[in-house]
PDB file of C-alpha atoms (C1' of nucleotides) in Angstrom:
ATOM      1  CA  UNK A 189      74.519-110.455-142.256  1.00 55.00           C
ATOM      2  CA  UNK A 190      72.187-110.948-139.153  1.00 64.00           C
ATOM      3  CA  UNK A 191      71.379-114.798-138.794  1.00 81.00           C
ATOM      4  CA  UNK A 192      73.670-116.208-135.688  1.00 90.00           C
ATOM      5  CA  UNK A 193      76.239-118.473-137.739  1.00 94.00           C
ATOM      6  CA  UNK A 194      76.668-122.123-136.795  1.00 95.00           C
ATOM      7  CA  UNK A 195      78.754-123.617-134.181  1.00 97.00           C
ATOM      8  CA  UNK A 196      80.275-127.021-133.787  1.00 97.00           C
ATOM      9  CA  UNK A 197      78.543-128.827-130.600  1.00 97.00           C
ATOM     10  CA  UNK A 198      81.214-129.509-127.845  1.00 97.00           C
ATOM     11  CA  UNK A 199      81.739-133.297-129.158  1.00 96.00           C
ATOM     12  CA  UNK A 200      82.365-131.965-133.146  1.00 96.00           C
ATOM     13  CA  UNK A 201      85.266-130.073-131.637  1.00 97.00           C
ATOM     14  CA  UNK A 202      88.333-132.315-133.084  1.00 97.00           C
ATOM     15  CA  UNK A 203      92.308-131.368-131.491  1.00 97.00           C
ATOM     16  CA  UNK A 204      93.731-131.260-135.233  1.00 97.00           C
ATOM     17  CA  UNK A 205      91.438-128.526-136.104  1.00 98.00           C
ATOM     18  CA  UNK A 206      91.755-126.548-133.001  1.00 98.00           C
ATOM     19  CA  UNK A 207      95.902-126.722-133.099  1.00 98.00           C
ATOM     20  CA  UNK A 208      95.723-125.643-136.348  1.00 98.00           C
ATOM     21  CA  UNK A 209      93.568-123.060-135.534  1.00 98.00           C
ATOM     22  CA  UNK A 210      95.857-121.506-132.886  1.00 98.00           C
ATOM     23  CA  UNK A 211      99.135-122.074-134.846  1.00 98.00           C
ATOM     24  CA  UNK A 212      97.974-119.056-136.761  1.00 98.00           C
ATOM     25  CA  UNK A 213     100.276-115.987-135.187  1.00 97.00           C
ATOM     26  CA  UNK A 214      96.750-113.634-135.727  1.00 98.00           C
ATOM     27  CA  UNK A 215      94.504-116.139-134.524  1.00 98.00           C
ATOM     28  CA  UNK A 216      96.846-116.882-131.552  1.00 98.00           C
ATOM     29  CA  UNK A 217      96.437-113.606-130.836  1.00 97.00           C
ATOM     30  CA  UNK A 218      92.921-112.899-130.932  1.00 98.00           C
ATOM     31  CA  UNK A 219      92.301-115.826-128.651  1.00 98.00           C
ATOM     32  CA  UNK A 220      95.089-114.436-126.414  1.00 97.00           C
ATOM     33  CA  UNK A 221      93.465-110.936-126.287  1.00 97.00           C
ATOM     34  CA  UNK A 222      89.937-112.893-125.946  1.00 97.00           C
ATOM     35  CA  UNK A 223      91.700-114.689-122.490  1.00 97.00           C
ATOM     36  CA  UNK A 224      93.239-111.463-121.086  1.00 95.00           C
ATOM     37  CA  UNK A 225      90.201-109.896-121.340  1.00 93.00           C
ATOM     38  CA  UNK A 226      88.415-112.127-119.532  1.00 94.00           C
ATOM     39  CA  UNK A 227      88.270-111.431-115.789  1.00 94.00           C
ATOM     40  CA  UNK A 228      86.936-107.719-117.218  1.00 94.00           C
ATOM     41  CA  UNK A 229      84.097-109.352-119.814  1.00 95.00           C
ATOM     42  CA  UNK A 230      83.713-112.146-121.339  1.00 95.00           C
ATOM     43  CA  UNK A 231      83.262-111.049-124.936  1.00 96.00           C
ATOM     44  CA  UNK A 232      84.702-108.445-127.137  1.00 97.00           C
ATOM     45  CA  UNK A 233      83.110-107.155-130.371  1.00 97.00           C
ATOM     46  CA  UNK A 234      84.751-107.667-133.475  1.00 97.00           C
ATOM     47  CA  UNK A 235      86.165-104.083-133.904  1.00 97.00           C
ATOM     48  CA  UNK A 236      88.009-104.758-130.548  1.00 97.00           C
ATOM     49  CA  UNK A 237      90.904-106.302-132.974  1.00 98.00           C
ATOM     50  CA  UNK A 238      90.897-104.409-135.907  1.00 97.00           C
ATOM     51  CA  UNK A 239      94.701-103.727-135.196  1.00 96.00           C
ATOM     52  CA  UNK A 240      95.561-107.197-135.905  1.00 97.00           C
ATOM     53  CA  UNK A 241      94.652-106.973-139.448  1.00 97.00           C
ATOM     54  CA  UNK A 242      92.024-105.479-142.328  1.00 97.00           C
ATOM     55  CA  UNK A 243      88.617-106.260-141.089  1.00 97.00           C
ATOM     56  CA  UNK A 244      87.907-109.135-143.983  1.00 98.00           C
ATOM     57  CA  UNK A 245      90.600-110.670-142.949  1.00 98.00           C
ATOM     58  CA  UNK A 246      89.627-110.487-139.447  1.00 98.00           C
ATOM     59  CA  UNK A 247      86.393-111.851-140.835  1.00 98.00           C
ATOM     60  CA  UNK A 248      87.915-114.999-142.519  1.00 98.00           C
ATOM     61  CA  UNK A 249      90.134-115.787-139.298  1.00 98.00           C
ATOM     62  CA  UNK A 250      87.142-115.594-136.481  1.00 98.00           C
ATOM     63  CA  UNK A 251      84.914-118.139-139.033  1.00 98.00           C
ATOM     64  CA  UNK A 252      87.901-120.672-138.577  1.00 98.00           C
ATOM     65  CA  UNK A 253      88.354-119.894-135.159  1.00 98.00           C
ATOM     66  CA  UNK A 254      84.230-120.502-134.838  1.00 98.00           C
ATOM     67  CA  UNK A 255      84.200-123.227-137.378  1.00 98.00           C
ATOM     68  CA  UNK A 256      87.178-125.225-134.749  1.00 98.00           C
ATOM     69  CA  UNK A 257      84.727-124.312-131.764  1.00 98.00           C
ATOM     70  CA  UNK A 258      87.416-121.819-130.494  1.00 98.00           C
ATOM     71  CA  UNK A 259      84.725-119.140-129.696  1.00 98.00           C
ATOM     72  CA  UNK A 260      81.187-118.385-129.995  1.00 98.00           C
ATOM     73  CA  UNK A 261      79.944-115.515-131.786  1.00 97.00           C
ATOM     74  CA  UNK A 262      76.638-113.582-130.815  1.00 97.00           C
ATOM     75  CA  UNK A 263      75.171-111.031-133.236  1.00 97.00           C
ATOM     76  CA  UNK A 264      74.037-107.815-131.536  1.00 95.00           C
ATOM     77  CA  UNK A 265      72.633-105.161-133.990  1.00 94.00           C
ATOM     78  CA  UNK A 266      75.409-104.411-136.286  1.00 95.00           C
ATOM     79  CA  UNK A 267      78.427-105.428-133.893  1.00 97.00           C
ATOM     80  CA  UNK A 268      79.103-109.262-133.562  1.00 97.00           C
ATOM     81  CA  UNK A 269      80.447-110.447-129.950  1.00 98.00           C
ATOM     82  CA  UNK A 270      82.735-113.133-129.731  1.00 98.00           C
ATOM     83  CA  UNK A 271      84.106-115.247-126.380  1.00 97.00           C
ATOM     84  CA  UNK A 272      86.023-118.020-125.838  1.00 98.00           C
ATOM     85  CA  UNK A 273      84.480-121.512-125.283  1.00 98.00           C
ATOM     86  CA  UNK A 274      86.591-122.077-122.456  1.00 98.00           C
ATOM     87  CA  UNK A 275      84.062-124.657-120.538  1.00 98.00           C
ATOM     88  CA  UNK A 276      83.605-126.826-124.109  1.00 98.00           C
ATOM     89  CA  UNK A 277      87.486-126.684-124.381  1.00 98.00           C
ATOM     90  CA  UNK A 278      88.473-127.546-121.127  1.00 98.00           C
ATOM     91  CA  UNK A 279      85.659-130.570-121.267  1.00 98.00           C
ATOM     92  CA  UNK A 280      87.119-131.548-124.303  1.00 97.00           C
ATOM     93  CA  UNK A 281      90.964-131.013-123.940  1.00 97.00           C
ATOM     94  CA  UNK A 282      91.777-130.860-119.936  1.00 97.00           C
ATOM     95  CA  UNK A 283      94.517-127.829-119.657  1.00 98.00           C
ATOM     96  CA  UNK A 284      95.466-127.313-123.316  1.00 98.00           C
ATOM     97  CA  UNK A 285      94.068-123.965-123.755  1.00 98.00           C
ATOM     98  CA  UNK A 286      95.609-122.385-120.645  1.00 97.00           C
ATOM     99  CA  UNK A 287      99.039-124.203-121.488  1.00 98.00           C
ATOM    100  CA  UNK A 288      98.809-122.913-124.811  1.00 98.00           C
ATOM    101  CA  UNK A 289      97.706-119.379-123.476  1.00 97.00           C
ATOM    102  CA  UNK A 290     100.607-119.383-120.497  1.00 96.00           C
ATOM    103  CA  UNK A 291     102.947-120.075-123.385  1.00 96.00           C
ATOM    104  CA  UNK A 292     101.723-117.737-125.970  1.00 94.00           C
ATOM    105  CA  UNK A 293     102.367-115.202-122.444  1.00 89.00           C
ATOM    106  CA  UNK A 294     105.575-116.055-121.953  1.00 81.00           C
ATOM    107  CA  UNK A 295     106.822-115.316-125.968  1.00 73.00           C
ATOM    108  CA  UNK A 296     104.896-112.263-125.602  1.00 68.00           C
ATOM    109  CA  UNK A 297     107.530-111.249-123.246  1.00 64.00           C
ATOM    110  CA  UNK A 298     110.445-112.669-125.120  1.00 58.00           C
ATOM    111  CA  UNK A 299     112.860-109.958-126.924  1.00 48.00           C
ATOM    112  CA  UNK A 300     111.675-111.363-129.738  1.00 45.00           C
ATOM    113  CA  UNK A 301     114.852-113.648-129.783  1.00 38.00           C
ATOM    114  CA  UNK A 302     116.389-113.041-133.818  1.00 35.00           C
ATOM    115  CA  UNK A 303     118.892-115.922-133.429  1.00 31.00           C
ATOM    116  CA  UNK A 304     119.318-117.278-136.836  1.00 31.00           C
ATOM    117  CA  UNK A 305     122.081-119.724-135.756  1.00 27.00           C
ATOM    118  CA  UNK A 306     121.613-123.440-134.845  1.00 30.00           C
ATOM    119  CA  UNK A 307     123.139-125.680-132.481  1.00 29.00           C
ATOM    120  CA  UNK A 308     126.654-124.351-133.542  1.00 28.00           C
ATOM    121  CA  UNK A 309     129.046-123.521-130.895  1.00 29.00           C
ATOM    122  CA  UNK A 310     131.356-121.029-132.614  1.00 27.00           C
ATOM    123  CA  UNK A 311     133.405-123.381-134.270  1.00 26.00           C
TER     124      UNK A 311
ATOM    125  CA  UNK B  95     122.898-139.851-145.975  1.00 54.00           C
ATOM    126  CA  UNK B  96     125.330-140.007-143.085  1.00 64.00           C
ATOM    127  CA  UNK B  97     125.305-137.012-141.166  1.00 80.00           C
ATOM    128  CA  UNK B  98     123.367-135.391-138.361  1.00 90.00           C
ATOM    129  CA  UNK B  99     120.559-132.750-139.191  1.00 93.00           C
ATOM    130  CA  UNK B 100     120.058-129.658-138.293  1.00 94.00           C
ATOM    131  CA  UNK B 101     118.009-129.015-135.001  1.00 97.00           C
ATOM    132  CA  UNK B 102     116.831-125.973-133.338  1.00 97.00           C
ATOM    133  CA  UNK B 103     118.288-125.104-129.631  1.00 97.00           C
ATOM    134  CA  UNK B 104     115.414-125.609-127.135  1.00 97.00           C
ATOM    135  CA  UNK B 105     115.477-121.374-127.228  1.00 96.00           C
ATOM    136  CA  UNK B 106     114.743-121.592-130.432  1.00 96.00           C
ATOM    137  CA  UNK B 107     111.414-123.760-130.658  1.00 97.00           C
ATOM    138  CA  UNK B 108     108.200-121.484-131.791  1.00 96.00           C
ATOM    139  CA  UNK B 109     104.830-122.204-130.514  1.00 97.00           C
ATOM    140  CA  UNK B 110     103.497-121.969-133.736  1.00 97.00           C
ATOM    141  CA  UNK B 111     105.280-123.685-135.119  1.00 98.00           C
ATOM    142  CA  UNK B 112     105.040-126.606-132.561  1.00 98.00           C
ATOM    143  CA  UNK B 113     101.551-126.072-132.928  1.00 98.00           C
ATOM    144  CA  UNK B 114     101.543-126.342-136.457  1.00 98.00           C
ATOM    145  CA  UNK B 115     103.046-129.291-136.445  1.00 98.00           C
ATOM    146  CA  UNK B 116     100.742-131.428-134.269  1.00 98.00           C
ATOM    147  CA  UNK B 117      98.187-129.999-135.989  1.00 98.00           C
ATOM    148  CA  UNK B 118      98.547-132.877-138.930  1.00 98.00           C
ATOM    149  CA  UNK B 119      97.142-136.142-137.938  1.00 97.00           C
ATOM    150  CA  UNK B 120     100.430-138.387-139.293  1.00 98.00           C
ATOM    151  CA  UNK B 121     102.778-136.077-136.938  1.00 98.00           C
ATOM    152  CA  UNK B 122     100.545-136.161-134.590  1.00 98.00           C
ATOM    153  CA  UNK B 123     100.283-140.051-134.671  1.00 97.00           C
ATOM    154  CA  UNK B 124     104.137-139.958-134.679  1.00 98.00           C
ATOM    155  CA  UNK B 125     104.599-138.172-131.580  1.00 98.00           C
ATOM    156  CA  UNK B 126     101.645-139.940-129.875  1.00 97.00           C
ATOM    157  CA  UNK B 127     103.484-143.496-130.729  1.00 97.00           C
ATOM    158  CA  UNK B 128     106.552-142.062-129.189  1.00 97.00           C
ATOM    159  CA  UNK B 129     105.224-140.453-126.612  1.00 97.00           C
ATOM    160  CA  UNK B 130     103.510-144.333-125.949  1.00 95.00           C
ATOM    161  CA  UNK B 131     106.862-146.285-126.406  1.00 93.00           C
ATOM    162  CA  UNK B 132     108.616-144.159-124.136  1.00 94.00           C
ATOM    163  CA  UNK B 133     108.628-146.302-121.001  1.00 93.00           C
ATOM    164  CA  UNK B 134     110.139-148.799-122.826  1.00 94.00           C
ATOM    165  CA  UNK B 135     112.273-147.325-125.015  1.00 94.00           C
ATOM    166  CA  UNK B 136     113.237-143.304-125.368  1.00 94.00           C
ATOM    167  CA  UNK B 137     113.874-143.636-129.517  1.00 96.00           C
ATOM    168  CA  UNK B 138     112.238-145.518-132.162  1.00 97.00           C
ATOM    169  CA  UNK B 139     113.663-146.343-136.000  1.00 97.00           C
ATOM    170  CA  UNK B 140     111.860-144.390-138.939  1.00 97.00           C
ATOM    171  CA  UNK B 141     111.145-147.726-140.264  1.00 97.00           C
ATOM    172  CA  UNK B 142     108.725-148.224-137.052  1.00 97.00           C
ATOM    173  CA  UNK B 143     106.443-145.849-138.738  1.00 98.00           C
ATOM    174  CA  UNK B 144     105.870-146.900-142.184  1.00 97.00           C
ATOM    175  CA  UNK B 145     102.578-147.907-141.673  1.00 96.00           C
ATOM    176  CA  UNK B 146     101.567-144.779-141.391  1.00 97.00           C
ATOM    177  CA  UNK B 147     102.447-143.568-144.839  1.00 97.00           C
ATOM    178  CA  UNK B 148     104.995-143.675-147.857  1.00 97.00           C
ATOM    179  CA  UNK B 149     108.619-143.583-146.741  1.00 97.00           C
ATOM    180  CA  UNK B 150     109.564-140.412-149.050  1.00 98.00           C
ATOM    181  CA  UNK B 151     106.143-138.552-147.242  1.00 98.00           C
ATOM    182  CA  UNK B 152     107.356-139.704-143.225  1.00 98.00           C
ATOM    183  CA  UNK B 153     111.200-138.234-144.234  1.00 98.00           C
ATOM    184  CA  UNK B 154     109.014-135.350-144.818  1.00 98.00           C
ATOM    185  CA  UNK B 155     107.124-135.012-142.122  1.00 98.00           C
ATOM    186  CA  UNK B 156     110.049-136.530-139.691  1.00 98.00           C
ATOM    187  CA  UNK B 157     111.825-133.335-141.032  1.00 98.00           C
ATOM    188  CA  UNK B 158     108.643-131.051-140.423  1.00 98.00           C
ATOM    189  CA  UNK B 159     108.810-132.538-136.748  1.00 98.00           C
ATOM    190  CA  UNK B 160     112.668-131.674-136.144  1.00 98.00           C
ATOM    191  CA  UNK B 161     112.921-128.252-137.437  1.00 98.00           C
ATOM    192  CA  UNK B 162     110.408-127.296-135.189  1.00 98.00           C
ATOM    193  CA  UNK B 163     112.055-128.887-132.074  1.00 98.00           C
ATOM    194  CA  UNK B 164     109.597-131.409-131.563  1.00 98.00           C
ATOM    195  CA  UNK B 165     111.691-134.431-131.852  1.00 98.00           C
ATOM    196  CA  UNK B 166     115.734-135.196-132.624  1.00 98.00           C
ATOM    197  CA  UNK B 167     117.279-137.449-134.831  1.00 97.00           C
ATOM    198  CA  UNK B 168     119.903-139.516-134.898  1.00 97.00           C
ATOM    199  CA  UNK B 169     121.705-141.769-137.530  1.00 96.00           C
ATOM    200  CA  UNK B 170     122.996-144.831-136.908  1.00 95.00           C
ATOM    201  CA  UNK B 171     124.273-146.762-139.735  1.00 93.00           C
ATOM    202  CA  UNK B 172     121.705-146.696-142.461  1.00 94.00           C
ATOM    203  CA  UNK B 173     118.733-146.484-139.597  1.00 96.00           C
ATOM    204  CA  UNK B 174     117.509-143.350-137.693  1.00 97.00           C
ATOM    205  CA  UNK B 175     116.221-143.070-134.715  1.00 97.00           C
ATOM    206  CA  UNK B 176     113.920-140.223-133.637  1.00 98.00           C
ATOM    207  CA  UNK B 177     113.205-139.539-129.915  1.00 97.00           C
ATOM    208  CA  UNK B 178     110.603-136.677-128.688  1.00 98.00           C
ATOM    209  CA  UNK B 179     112.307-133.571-127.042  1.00 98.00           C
ATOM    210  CA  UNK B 180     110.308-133.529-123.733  1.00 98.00           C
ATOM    211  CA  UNK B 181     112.428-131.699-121.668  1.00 98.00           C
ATOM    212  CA  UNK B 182     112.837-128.759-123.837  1.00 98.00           C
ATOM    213  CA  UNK B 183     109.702-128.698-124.642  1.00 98.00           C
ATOM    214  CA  UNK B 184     108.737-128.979-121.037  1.00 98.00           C
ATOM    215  CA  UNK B 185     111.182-126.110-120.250  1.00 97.00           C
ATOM    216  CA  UNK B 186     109.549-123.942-123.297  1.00 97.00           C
ATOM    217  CA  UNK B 187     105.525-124.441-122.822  1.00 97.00           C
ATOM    218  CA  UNK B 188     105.237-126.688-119.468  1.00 97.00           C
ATOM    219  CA  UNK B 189     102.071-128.911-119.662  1.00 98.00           C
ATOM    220  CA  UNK B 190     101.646-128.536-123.431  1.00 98.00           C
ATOM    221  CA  UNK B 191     102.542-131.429-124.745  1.00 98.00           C
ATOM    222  CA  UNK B 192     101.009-134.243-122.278  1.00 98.00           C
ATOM    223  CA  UNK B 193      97.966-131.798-122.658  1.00 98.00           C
ATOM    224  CA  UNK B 194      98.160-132.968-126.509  1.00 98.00           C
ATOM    225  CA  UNK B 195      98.708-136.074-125.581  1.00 97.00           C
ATOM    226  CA  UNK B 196      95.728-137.026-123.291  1.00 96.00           C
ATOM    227  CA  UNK B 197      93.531-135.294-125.708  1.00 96.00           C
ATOM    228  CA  UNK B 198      94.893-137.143-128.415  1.00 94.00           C
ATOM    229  CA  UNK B 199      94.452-140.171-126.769  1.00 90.00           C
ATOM    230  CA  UNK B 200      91.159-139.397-125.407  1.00 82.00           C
ATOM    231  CA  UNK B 201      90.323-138.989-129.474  1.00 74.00           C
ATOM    232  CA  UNK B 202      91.872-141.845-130.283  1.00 68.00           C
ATOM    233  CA  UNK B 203      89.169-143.738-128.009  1.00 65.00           C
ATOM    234  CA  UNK B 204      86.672-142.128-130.074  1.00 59.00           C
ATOM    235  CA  UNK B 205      84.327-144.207-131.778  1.00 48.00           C
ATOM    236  CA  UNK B 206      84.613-141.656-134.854  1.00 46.00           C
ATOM    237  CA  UNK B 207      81.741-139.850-134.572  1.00 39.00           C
ATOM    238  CA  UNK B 208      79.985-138.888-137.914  1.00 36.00           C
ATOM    239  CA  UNK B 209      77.765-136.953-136.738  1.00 31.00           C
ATOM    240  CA  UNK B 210      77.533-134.146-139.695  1.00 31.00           C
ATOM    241  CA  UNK B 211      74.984-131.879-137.915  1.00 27.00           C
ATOM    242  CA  UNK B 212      75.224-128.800-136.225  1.00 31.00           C
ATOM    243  CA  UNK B 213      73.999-127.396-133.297  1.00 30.00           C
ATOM    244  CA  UNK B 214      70.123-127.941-135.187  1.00 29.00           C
ATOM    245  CA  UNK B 215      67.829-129.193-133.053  1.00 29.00           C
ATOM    246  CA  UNK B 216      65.789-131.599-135.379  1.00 27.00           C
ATOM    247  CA  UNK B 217      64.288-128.277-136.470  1.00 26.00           C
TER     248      UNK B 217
ATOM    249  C1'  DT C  74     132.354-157.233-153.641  1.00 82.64           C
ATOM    250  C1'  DC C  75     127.448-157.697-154.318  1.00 82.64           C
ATOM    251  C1'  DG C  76     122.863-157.321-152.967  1.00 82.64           C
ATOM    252  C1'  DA C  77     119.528-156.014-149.820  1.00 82.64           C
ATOM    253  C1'  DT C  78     117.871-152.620-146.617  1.00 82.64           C
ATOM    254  C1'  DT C  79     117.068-148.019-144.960  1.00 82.64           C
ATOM    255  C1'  DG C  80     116.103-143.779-145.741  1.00 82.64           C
ATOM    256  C1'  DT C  81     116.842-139.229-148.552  1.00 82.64           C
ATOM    257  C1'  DT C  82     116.340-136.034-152.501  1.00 82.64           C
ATOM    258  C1'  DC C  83     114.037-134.098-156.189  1.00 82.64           C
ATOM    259  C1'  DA C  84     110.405-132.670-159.280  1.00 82.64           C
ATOM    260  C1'  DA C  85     105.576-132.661-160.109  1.00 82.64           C
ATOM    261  C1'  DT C  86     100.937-132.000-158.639  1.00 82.64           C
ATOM    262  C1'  DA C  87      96.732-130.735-156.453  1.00 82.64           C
ATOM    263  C1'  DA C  88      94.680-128.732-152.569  1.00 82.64           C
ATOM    264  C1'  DA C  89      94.410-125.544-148.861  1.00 82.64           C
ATOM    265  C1'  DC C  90      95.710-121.127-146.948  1.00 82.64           C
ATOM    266  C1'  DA C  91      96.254-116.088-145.901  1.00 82.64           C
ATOM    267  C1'  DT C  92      95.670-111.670-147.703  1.00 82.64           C
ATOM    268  C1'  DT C  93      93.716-107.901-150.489  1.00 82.64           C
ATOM    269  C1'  DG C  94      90.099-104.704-152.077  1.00 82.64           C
ATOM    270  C1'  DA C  95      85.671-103.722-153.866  1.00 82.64           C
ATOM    271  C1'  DA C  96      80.887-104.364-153.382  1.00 82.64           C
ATOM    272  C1'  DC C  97      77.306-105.469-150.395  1.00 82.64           C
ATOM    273  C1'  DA C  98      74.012-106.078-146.211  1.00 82.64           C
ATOM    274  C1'  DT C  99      72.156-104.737-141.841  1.00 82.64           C
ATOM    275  C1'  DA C 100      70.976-101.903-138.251  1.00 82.64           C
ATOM    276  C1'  DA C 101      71.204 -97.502-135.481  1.00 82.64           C
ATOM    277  C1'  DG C 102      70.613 -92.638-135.099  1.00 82.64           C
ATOM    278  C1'  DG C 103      70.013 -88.042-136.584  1.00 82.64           C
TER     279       DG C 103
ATOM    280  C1'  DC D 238      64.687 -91.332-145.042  1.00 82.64           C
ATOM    281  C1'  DC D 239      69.491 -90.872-145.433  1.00 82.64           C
ATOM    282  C1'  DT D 240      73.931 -91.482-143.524  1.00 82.64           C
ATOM    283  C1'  DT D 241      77.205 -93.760-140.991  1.00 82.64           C
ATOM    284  C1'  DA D 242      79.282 -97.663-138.721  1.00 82.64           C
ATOM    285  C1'  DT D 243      79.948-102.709-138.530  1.00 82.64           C
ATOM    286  C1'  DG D 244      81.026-106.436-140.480  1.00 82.64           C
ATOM    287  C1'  DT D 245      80.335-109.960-144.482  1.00 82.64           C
ATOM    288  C1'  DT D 246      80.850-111.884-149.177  1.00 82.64           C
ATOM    289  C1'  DC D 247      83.202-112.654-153.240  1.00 82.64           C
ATOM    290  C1'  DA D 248      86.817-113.123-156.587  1.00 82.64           C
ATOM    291  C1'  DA D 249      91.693-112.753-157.393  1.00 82.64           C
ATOM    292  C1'  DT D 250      96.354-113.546-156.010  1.00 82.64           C
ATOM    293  C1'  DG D 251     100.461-115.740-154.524  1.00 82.64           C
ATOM    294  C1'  DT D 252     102.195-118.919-150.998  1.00 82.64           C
ATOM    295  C1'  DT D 253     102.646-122.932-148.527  1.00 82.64           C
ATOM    296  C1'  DT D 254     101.321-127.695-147.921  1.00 82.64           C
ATOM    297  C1'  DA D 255     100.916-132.763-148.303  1.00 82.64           C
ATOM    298  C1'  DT D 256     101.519-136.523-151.248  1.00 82.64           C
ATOM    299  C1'  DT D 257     103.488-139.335-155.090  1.00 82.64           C
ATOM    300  C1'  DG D 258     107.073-141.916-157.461  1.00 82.64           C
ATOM    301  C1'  DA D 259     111.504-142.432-159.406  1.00 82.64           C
ATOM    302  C1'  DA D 260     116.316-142.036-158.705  1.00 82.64           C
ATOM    303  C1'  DC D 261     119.907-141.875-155.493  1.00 82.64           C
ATOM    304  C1'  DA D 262     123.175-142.596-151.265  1.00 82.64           C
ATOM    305  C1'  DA D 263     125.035-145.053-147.410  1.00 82.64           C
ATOM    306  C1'  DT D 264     125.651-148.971-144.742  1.00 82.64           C
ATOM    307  C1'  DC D 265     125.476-153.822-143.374  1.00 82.64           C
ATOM    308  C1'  DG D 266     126.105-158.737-143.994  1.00 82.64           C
ATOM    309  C1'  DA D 267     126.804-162.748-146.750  1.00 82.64           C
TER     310       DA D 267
END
DNA sequence: TCGATTGTTCAATAAACATTGAACATAAGG
DNA sequence: CCTTATGTTCAATGTTTATTGAACAATCGA
């Protein structure tokens, strides 16, 4: 449990893995919380998002979001650290994360919309 | 056969669910074609995409690509033409998709890089 | 009306995915 | 050293996914 595990280099990063990646409502998340958080620090440690889910679960979710070279993870003792790979992402995809995160902001605020109904206009 | 599907109303389209979608490489290739063709024409026929798979697996993934407000159908005769929904999609998560896009295309460029190795350092 | 064309529907299949809980590993601190 | 806190690993589960091929439906044109 103490070895740093591997990270894709910037040019493994592929788009089909990474929109996957963030088309998971959790993962979405943590990567949202991960951005917020920035301008304060630029990590969090793993327990920071225990609300989201169990921790194993947590677990398998930040090795995808790793494995897509969403974040970085540092180990520190018995906490693990984890930031965004903002630079690698923006190098790679110009302006997808922070559409994707402006987005993701603006559902946040949504009433959470329950509309089951489709184009129909009363008829 | 005849009639029109079922589409979401622009207040209805998901993030992840959009994301979802273009996160598999045939409907991404689909809405990168159409986004290409665009200039010249706003629609293209199902038929135009047959080389990228069966016909029974592209209804499937045309469908995939409509219920989550990505694109819009329309019959005409015994074709169908399929369109991308820009403007919503604009209105809903503005810069998103030609984000996709140029990274898409910037992959597409790619000279598929093999490269199986991590961040190792010839260690 | 017949035949060809276009695309859908359906059932089957194999693979990938998210989620769980229990057991484990590592390190820090009393 | 022993305990506690963090987080991982593993196996089990049920769900969703992509892909196929065969059968079907609708329309167009000769």
């Amino acid at each position: 449990m103490s070895r740093t595990p591997p990270h894709p280099t910037r040019e493994q990063i592929e788009l089909p893995l990474v929109l996957d990646c963030l088309s998971d409502p959790i993962r979405l998340a943590i990567v949202y919380q991960l951005a917020q958080q920035e301008a304060v620090s630029s990590e969090l440690c793993c327990g920071d998002f225990n609300g989201l889910s169990g921790k194993s679960n947590l677990t398998y979710h930040f090795a995808k979001l790793r494995d897509c070279g969403l974040m970085r993870t540092r180990v520190a003792g018995t906490n693990r650290f984890v930031r965004l790979r903002r630079e690698d992402l923006e190098a790679r995809f110009p302006g997808l994360l922070d559409a994707v995160l402006n987005s993701a902001a603006k559902d946040a605020d949504r009433p959470q919309l329950v509309a089951e109904c489709d184009e129909v206009k009363a008829d």
